[in-house]
mmCIF file of C-alpha atoms in Angstrom:
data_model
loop_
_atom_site.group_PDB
_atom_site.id
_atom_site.type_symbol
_atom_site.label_atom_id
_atom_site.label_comp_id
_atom_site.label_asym_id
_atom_site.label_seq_id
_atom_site.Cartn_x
_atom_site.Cartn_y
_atom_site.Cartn_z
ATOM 1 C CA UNK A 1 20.871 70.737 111.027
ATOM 2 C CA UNK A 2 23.069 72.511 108.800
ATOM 3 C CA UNK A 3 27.210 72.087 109.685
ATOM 4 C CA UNK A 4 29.797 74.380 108.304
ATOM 5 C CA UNK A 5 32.389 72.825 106.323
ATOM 6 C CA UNK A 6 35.837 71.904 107.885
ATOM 7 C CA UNK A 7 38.298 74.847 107.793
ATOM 8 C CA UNK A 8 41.199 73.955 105.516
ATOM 9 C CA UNK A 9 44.550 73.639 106.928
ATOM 10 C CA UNK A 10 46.516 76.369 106.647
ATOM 11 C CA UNK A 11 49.811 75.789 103.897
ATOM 12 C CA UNK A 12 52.392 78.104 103.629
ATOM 13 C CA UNK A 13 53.944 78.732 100.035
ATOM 14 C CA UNK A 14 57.477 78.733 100.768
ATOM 15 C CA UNK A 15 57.707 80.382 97.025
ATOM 16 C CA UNK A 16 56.117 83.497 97.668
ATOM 17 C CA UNK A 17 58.825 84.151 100.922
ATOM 18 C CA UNK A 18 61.774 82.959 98.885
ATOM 19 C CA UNK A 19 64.820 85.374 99.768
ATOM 20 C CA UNK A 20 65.822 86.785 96.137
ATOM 21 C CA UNK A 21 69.599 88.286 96.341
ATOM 22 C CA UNK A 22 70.709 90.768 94.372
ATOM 23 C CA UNK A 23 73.965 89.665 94.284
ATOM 24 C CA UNK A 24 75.005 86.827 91.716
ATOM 25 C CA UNK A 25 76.291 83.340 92.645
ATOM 26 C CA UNK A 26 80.318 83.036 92.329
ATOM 27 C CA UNK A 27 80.898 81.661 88.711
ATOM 28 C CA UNK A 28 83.754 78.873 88.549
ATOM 29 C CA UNK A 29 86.530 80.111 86.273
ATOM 30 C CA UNK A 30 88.705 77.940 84.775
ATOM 31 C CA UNK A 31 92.363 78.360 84.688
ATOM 32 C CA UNK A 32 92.465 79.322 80.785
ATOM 33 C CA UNK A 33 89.953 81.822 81.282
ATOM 34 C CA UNK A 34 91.756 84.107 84.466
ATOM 35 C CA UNK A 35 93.601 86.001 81.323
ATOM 36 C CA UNK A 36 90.735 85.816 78.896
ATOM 37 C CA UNK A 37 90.002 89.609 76.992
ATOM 38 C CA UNK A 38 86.497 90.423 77.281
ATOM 39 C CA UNK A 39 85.260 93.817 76.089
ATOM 40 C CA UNK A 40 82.152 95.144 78.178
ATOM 41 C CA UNK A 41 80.410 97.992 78.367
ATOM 42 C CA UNK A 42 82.238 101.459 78.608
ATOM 43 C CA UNK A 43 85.001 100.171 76.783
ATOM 44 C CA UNK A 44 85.320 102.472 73.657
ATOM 45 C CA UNK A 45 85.274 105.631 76.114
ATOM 46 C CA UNK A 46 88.219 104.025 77.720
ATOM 47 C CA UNK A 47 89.850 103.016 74.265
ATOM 48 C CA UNK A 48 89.611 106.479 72.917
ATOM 49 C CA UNK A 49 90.871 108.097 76.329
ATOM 50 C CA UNK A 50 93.913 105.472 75.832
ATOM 51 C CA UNK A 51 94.514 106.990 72.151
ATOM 52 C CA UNK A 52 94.298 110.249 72.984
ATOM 53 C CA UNK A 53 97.467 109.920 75.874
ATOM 54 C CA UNK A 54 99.308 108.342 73.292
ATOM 55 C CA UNK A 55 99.235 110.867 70.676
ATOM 56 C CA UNK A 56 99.612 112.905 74.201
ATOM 57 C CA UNK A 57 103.457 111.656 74.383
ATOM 58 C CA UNK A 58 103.468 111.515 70.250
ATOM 59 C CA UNK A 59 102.668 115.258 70.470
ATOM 60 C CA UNK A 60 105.666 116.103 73.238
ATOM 61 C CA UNK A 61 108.464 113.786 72.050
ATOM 62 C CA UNK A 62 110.223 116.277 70.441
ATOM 63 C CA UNK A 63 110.165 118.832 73.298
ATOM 64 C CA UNK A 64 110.669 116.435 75.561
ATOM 65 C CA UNK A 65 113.836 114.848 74.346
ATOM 66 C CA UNK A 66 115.065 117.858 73.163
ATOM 67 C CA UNK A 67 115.171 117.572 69.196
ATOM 68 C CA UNK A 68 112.878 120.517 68.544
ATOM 69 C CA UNK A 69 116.502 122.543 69.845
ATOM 70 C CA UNK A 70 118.701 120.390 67.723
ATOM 71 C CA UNK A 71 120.066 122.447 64.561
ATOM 72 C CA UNK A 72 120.449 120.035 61.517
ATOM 73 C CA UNK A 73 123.454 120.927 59.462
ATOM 74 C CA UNK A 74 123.760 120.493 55.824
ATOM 75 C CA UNK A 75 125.503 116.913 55.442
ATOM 76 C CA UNK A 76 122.397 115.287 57.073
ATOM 77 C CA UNK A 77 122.903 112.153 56.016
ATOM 78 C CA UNK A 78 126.575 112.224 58.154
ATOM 79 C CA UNK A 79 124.495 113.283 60.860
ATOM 80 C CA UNK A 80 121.554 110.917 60.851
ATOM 81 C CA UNK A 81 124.897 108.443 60.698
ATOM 82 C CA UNK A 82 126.281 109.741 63.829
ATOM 83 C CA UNK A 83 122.730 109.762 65.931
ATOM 84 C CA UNK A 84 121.858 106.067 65.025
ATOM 85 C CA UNK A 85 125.595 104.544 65.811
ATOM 86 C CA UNK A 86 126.971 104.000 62.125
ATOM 87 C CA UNK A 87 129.695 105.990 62.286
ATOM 88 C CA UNK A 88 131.519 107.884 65.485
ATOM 89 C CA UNK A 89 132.688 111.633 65.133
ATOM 90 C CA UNK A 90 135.578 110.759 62.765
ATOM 91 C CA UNK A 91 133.534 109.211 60.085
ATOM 92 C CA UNK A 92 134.630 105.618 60.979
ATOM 93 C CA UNK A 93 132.007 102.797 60.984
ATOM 94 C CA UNK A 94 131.144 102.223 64.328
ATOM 95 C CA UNK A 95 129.070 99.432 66.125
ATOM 96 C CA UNK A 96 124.700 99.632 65.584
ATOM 97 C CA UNK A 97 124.594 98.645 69.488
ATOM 98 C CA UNK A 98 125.844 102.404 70.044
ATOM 99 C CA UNK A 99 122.613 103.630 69.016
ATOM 100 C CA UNK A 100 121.003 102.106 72.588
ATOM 101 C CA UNK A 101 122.746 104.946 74.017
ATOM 102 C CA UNK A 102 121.200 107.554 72.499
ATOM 103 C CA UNK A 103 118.196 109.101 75.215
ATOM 104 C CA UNK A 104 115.553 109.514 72.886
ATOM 105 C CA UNK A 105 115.847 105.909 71.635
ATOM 106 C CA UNK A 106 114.084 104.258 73.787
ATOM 107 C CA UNK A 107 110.722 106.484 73.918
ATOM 108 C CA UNK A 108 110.903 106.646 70.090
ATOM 109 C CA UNK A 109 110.500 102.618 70.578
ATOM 110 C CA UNK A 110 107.920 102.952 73.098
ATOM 111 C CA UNK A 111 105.619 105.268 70.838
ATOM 112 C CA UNK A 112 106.208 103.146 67.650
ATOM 113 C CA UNK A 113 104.354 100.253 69.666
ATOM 114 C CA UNK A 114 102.364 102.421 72.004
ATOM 115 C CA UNK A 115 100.578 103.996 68.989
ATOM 116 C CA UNK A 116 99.267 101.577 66.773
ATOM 117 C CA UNK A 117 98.299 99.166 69.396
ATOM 118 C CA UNK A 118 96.180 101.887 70.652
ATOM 119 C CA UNK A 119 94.761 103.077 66.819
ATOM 120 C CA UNK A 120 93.514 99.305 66.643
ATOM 121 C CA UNK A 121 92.518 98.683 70.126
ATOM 122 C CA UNK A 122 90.303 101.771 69.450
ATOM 123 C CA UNK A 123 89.354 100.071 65.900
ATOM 124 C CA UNK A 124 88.452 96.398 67.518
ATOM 125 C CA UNK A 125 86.156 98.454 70.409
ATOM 126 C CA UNK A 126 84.378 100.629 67.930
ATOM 127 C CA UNK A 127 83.284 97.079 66.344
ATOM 128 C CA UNK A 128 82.172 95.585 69.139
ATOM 129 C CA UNK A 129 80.557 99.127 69.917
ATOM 130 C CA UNK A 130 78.766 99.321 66.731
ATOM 131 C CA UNK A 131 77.360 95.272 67.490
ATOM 132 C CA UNK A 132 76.300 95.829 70.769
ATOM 133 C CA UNK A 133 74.256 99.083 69.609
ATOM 134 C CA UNK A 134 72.953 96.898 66.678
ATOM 135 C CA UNK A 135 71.425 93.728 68.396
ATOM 136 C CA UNK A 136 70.658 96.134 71.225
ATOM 137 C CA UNK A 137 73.004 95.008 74.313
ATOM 138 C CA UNK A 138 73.774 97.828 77.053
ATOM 139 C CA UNK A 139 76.256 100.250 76.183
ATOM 140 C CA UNK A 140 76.024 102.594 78.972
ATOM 141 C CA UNK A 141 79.420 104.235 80.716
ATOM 142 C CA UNK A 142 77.942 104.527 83.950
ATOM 143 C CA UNK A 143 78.747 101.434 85.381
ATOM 144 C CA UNK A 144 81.672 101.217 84.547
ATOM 145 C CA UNK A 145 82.806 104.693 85.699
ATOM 146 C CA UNK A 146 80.960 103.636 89.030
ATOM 147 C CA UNK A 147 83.175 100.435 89.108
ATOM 148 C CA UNK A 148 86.376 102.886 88.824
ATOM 149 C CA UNK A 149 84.912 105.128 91.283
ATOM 150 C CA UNK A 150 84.545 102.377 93.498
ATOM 151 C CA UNK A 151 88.184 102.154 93.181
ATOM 152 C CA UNK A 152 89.456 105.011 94.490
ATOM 153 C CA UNK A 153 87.836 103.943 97.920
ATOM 154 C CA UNK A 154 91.145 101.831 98.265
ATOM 155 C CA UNK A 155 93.017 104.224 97.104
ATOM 156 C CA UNK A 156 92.093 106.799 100.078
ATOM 157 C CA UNK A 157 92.894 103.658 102.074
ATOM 158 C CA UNK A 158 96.402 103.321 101.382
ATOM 159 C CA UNK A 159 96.495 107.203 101.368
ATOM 160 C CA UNK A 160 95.144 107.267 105.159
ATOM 161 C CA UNK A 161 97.859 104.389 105.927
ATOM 162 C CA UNK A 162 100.624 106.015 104.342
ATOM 163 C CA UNK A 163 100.112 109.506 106.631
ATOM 164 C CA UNK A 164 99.064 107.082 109.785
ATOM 165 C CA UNK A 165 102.510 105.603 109.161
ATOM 166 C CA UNK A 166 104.399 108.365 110.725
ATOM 167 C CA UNK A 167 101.967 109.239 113.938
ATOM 168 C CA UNK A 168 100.833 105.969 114.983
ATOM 169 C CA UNK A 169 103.550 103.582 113.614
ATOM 170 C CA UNK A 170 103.993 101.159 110.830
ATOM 171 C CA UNK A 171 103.129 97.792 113.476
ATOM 172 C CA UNK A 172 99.736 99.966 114.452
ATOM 173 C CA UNK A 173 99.297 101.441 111.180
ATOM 174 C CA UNK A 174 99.700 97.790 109.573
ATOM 175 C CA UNK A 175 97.067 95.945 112.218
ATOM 176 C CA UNK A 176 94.360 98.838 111.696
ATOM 177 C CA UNK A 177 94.813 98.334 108.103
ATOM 178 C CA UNK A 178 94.362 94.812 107.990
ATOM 179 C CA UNK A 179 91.630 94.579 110.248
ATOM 180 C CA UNK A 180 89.343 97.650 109.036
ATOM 181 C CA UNK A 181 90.117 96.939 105.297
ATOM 182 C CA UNK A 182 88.652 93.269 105.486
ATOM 183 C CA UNK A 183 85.936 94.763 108.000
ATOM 184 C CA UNK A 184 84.692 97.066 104.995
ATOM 185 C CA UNK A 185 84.962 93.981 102.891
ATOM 186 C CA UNK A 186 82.598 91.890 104.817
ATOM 187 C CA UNK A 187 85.258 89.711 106.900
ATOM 188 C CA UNK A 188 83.927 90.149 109.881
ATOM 189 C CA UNK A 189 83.312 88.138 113.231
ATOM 190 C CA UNK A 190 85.661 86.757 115.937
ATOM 191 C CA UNK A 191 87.087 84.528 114.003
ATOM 192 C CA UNK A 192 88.047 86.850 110.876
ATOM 193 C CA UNK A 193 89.033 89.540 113.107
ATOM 194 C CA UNK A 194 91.717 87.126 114.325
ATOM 195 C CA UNK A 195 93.134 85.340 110.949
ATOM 196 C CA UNK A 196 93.437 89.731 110.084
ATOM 197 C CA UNK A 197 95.756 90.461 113.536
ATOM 198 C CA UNK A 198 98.031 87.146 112.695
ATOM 199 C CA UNK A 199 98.565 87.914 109.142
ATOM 200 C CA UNK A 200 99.217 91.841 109.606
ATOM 201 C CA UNK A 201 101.655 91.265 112.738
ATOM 202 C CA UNK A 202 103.042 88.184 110.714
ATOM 203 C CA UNK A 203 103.561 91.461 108.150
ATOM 204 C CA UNK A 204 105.368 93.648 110.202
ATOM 205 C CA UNK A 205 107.402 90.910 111.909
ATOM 206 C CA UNK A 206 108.891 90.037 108.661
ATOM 207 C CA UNK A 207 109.329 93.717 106.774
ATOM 208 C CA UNK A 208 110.186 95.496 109.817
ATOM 209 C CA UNK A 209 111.330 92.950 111.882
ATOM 210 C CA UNK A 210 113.006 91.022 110.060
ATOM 211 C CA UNK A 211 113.915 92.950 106.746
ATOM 212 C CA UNK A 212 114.425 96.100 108.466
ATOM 213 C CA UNK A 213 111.961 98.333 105.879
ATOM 214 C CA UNK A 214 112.794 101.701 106.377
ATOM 215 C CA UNK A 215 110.016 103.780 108.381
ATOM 216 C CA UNK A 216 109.992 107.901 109.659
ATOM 217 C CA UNK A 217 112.510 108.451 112.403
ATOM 218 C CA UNK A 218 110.161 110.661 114.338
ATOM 219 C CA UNK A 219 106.920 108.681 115.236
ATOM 220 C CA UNK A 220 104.617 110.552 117.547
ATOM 221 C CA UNK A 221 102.885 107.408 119.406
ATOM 222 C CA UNK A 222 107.016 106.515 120.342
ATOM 223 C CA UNK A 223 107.780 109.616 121.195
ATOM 224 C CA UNK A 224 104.873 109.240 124.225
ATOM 225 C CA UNK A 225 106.822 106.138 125.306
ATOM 226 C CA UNK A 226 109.831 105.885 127.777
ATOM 227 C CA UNK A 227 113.291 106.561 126.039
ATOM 228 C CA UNK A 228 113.864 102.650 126.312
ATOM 229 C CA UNK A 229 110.770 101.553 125.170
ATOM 230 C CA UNK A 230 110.850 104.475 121.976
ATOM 231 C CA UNK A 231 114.364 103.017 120.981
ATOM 232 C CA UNK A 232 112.864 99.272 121.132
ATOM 233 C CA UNK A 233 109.935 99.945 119.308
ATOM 234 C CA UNK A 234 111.264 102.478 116.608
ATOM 235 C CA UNK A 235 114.124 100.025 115.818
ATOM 236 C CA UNK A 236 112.179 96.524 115.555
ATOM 237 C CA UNK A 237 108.734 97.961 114.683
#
């Protein structure tokens, strides 16, 4: 009589239903490294684009602080005098700390910094370009311009709390902010949803409340309420 062999007992490979994430695991950073300079991909677009608003301002300082109307006169060495603080308007020496005072001092010092730190920013990011393209590491903009894109989200955040200010409030504005902004980040659940309500009431008790932060005068959600309850609410939140 011929018997079949004994089924095997069915195993499970817990590798092949391993849960992959996309996302990476958090990385510890050390204290030393929260300031550390790292150059990644993108990063010469952004250099150049920082050169090119600083010859921006190079370009309009003149207009801008008015010398392209100044007429020189012929003792230009008296007036060169005059405009850095040597000597005052009767040729006496005069103090170098007068030359603070003069408006277009203080761009001219911004530009003579602003300038060549950008020329060699630009420099040290086309070298780090030109490795990258050589041992063949990613140099694509996209990313990063989706990173800043990602960025403006926020931005039309505050925008939307900013004009919800003045219909609904700054203490409603303030707890739909800080309940729907950590919502979109993920923080949600019971207890999240609480920890946002105490820390954006906690907000408005002490910058309206307490520091008196000035908000619109006319509130539309007040204006619905009593005359009593508009004057309590528009004065302490």
């Amino acid at each position: 009589m011929r018997t079949s062999a004994a089924p095997r007992p069915f195993r499970a490979d817990p590798r092949a239903r391993a849960f992959a994430a996309d996302v990476p695991p958090d990385r510890k950073f050390k204290i030393e490294d929260l300031m550390a300079f790292k150059r990644g991909r993108g990063d010469l677009v952004f250099s150049a684009l920082a050169l090119m608003v600083a010859l921006f301002f190079l370009m309009t300082f003149f207009t801008e602080t008015g010398w392209d109307k100044r007429k020189l006169p012929g003792d230009g060495w008296t007036y060169w005098a005059r405009q850095f603080g040597l000597i005052d308007g009767e040729g006496r020496l005069a103090r170098l700390g007068r030359i603070l005072k003069q408006g277009w001092v203080a761009p001219m010092i911004c530009l003579a910094i602003l300038v060549p730190a950008a020329v060699l920013n630009l420099r040290d990011s086309w070298r780090v370009h030109r490795w990258r393209v050589r041992f063949r590491q990613p140099t694509s903009l996209r990313y990063e311009g989706e990173m800043w894109l990602r960025a403006l989200e926020f931005v039309g955040w505050f925008i939307a709390y900013t004009l919800l200010v003045p219909v609904l409030g700054y203490l409603v504005s303030t707890l739909l902010l800080g309940t729907l902004l950590p919502w979109r980040l993920d923080y949600r659940g019971p207890r999240w949803m609480g920890i946002c309500l105490a820390a954006s009431f906690t907000i408005v008790l002490v910058f309206r409340t307490g520091l008196q932060i000035r908000t619109p005068v006319n509130i539309w959600l007040y204006d619905q309420l009593p005359q009593q309850a508009a004057a309590f609410m528009k004065t302490w939140f």
